[in-house]
Short mmCIF file of C-alpha atoms in Angstrom, two decimals:
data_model
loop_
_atom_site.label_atom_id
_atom_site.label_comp_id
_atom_site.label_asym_id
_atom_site.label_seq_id
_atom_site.Cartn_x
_atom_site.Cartn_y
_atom_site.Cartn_z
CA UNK G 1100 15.50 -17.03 -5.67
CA UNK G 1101 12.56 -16.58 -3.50
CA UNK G 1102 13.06 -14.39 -0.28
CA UNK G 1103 11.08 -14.82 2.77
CA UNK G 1104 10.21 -11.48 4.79
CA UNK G 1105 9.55 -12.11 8.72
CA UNK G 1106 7.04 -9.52 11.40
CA UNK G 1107 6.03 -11.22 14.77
CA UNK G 1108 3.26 -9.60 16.40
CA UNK G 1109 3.24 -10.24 20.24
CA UNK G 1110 -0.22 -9.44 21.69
CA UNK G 1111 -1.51 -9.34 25.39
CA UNK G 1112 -5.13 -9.13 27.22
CA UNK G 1113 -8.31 -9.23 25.28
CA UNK G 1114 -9.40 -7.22 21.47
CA UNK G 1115 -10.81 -4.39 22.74
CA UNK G 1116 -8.67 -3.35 25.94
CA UNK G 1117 -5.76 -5.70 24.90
CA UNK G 1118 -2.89 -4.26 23.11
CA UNK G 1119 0.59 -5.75 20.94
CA UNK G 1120 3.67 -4.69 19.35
CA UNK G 1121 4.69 -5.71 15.84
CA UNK G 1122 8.59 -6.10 15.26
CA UNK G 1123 9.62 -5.87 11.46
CA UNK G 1124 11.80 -9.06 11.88
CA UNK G 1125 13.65 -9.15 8.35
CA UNK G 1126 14.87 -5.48 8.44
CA UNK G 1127 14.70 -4.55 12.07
CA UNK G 1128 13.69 -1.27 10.94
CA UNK G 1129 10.74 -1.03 13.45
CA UNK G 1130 8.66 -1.92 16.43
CA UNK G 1131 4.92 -0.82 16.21
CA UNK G 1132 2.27 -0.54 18.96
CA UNK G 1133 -1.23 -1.75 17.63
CA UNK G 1134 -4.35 -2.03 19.54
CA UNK G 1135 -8.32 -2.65 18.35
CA UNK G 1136 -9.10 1.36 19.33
CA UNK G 1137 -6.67 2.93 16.98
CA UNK G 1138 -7.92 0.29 13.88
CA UNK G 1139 -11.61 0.72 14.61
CA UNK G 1140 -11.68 4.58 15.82
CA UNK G 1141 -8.45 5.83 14.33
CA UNK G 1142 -5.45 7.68 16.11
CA UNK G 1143 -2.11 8.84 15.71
CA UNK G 1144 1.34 7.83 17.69
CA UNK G 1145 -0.42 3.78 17.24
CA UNK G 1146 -0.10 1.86 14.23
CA UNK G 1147 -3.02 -0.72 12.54
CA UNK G 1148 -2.37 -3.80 10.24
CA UNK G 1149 -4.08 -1.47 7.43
CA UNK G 1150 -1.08 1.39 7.91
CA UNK G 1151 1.26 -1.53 7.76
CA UNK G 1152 -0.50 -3.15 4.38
CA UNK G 1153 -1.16 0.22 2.64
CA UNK G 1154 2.76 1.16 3.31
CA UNK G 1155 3.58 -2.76 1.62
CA UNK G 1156 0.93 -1.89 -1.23
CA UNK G 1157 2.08 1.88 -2.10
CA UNK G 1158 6.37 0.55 -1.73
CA UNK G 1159 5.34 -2.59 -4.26
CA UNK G 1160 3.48 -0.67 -6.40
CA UNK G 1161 6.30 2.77 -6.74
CA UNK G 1162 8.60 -0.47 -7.66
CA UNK G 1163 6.29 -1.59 -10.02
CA UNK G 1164 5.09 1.47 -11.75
CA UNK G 1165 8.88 2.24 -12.06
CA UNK G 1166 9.32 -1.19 -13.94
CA UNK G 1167 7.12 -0.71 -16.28
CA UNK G 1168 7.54 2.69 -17.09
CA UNK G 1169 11.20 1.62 -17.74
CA UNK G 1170 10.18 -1.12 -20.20
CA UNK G 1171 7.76 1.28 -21.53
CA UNK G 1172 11.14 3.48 -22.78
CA UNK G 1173 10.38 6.66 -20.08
CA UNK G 1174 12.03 5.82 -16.98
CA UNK G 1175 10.40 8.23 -14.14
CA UNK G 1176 11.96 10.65 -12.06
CA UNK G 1177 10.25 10.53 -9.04
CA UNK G 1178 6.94 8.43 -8.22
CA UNK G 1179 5.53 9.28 -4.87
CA UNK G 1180 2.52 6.83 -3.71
CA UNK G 1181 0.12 6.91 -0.55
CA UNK G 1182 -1.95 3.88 -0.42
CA UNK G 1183 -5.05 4.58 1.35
CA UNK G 1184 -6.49 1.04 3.49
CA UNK G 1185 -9.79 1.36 4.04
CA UNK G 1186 -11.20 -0.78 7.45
CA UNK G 1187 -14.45 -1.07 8.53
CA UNK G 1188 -14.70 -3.43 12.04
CA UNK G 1189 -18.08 -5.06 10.85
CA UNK G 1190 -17.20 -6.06 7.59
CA UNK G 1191 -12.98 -5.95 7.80
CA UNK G 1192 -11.22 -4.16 4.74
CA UNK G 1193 -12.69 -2.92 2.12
CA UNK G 1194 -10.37 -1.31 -0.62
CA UNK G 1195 -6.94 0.22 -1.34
CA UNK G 1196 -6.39 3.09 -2.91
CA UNK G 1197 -3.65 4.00 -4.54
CA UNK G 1198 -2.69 8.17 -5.67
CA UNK G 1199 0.17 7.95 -7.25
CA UNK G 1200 2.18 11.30 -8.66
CA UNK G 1201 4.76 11.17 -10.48
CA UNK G 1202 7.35 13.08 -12.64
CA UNK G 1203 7.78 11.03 -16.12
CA UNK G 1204 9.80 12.76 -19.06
CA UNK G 1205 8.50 12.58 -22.45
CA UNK G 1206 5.61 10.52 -21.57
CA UNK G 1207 1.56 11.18 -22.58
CA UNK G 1208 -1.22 11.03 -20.29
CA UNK G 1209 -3.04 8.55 -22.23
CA UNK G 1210 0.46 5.98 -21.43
CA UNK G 1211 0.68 7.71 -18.01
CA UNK G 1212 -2.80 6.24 -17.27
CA UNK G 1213 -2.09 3.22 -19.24
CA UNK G 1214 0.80 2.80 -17.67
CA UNK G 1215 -0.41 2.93 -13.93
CA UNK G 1216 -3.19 1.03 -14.30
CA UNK G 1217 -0.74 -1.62 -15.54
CA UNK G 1218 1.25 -1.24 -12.63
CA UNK G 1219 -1.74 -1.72 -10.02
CA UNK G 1220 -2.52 -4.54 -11.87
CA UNK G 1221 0.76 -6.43 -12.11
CA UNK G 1222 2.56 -4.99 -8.32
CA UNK G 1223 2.44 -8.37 -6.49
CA UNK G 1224 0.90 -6.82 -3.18
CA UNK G 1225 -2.23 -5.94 -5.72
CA UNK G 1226 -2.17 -9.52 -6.70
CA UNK G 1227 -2.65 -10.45 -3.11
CA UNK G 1228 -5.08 -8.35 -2.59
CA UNK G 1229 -7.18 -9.54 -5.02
CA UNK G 1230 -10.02 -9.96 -2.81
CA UNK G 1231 -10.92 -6.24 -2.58
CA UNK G 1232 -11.25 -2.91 -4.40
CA UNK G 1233 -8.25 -1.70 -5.69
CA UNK G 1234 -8.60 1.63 -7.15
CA UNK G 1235 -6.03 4.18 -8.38
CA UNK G 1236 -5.54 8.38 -8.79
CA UNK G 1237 -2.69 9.00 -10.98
CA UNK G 1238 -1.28 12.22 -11.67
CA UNK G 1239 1.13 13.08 -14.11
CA UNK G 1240 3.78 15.96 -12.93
#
């Protein structure tokens, strides 16, 4: 069964002095402020549509890592992922990348590595994001 996530994004004024709120629709968990100075300069306390995409890459691909570890026969622990969105305002964004560290019982680096690079490969927000860069850092606790 297919399920359908919802955000609404509700933006006034112009791009550079204009500013918007995104609402996590689905969940409810959260309303975000966004505006163009905190994606093309940086800043805390404001969120960017990178933030939101590297926190929907690095949840898909914990889930998917965990998967196939599973199937692999050494269920994990604990993975803990940061996915790092890279934006550049001429050229939009540019890569994703993934560190990943995680705690996996009875498993070798070689399959660790294997193992994660499957994962990056196969999470479905990877597969959407086929367009860029997608590297990954894995360590093995």
């Amino acid at each position: 069964m297919a399920v359908t996530s919802e955000s609404t994004t509700v933006w006034t004024g112009d791009l550079k002095s204009g500013s918007g709120t995104v609402s996590l629709d689905s969940s409810g968990a959260a309303t975000l402020a966004v505006n163009w100075k905190a994606r093309s300069e940086g800043g805390a306390e404001t969120s960017t549509p990178e933030e939101l995409l590297g926190a929907a890459h690095s949840a898909c691909f914990s889930m998917a890592f965990s998967n196939v570890l599973a199937a692999f026969g050494t269920p994990p622990q604990s993975i803990r992922t940061t996915a790092a969105v890279t934006f550049d305002p001429a050229q939009g964004i540019t890569g994703s990348h993934l560190r990943v560290e995680a705690t996996v019982p009875g498993l070798t680096e070689d399959d660790f590595q294997r193992l994660a690079d499957e994962a990056k490969r196969t999470c479905p927000v990877s597969r959407a994001l086929v367009g860029i860069p997608i590297t990954i850092e894995a360590v093995l606790a």
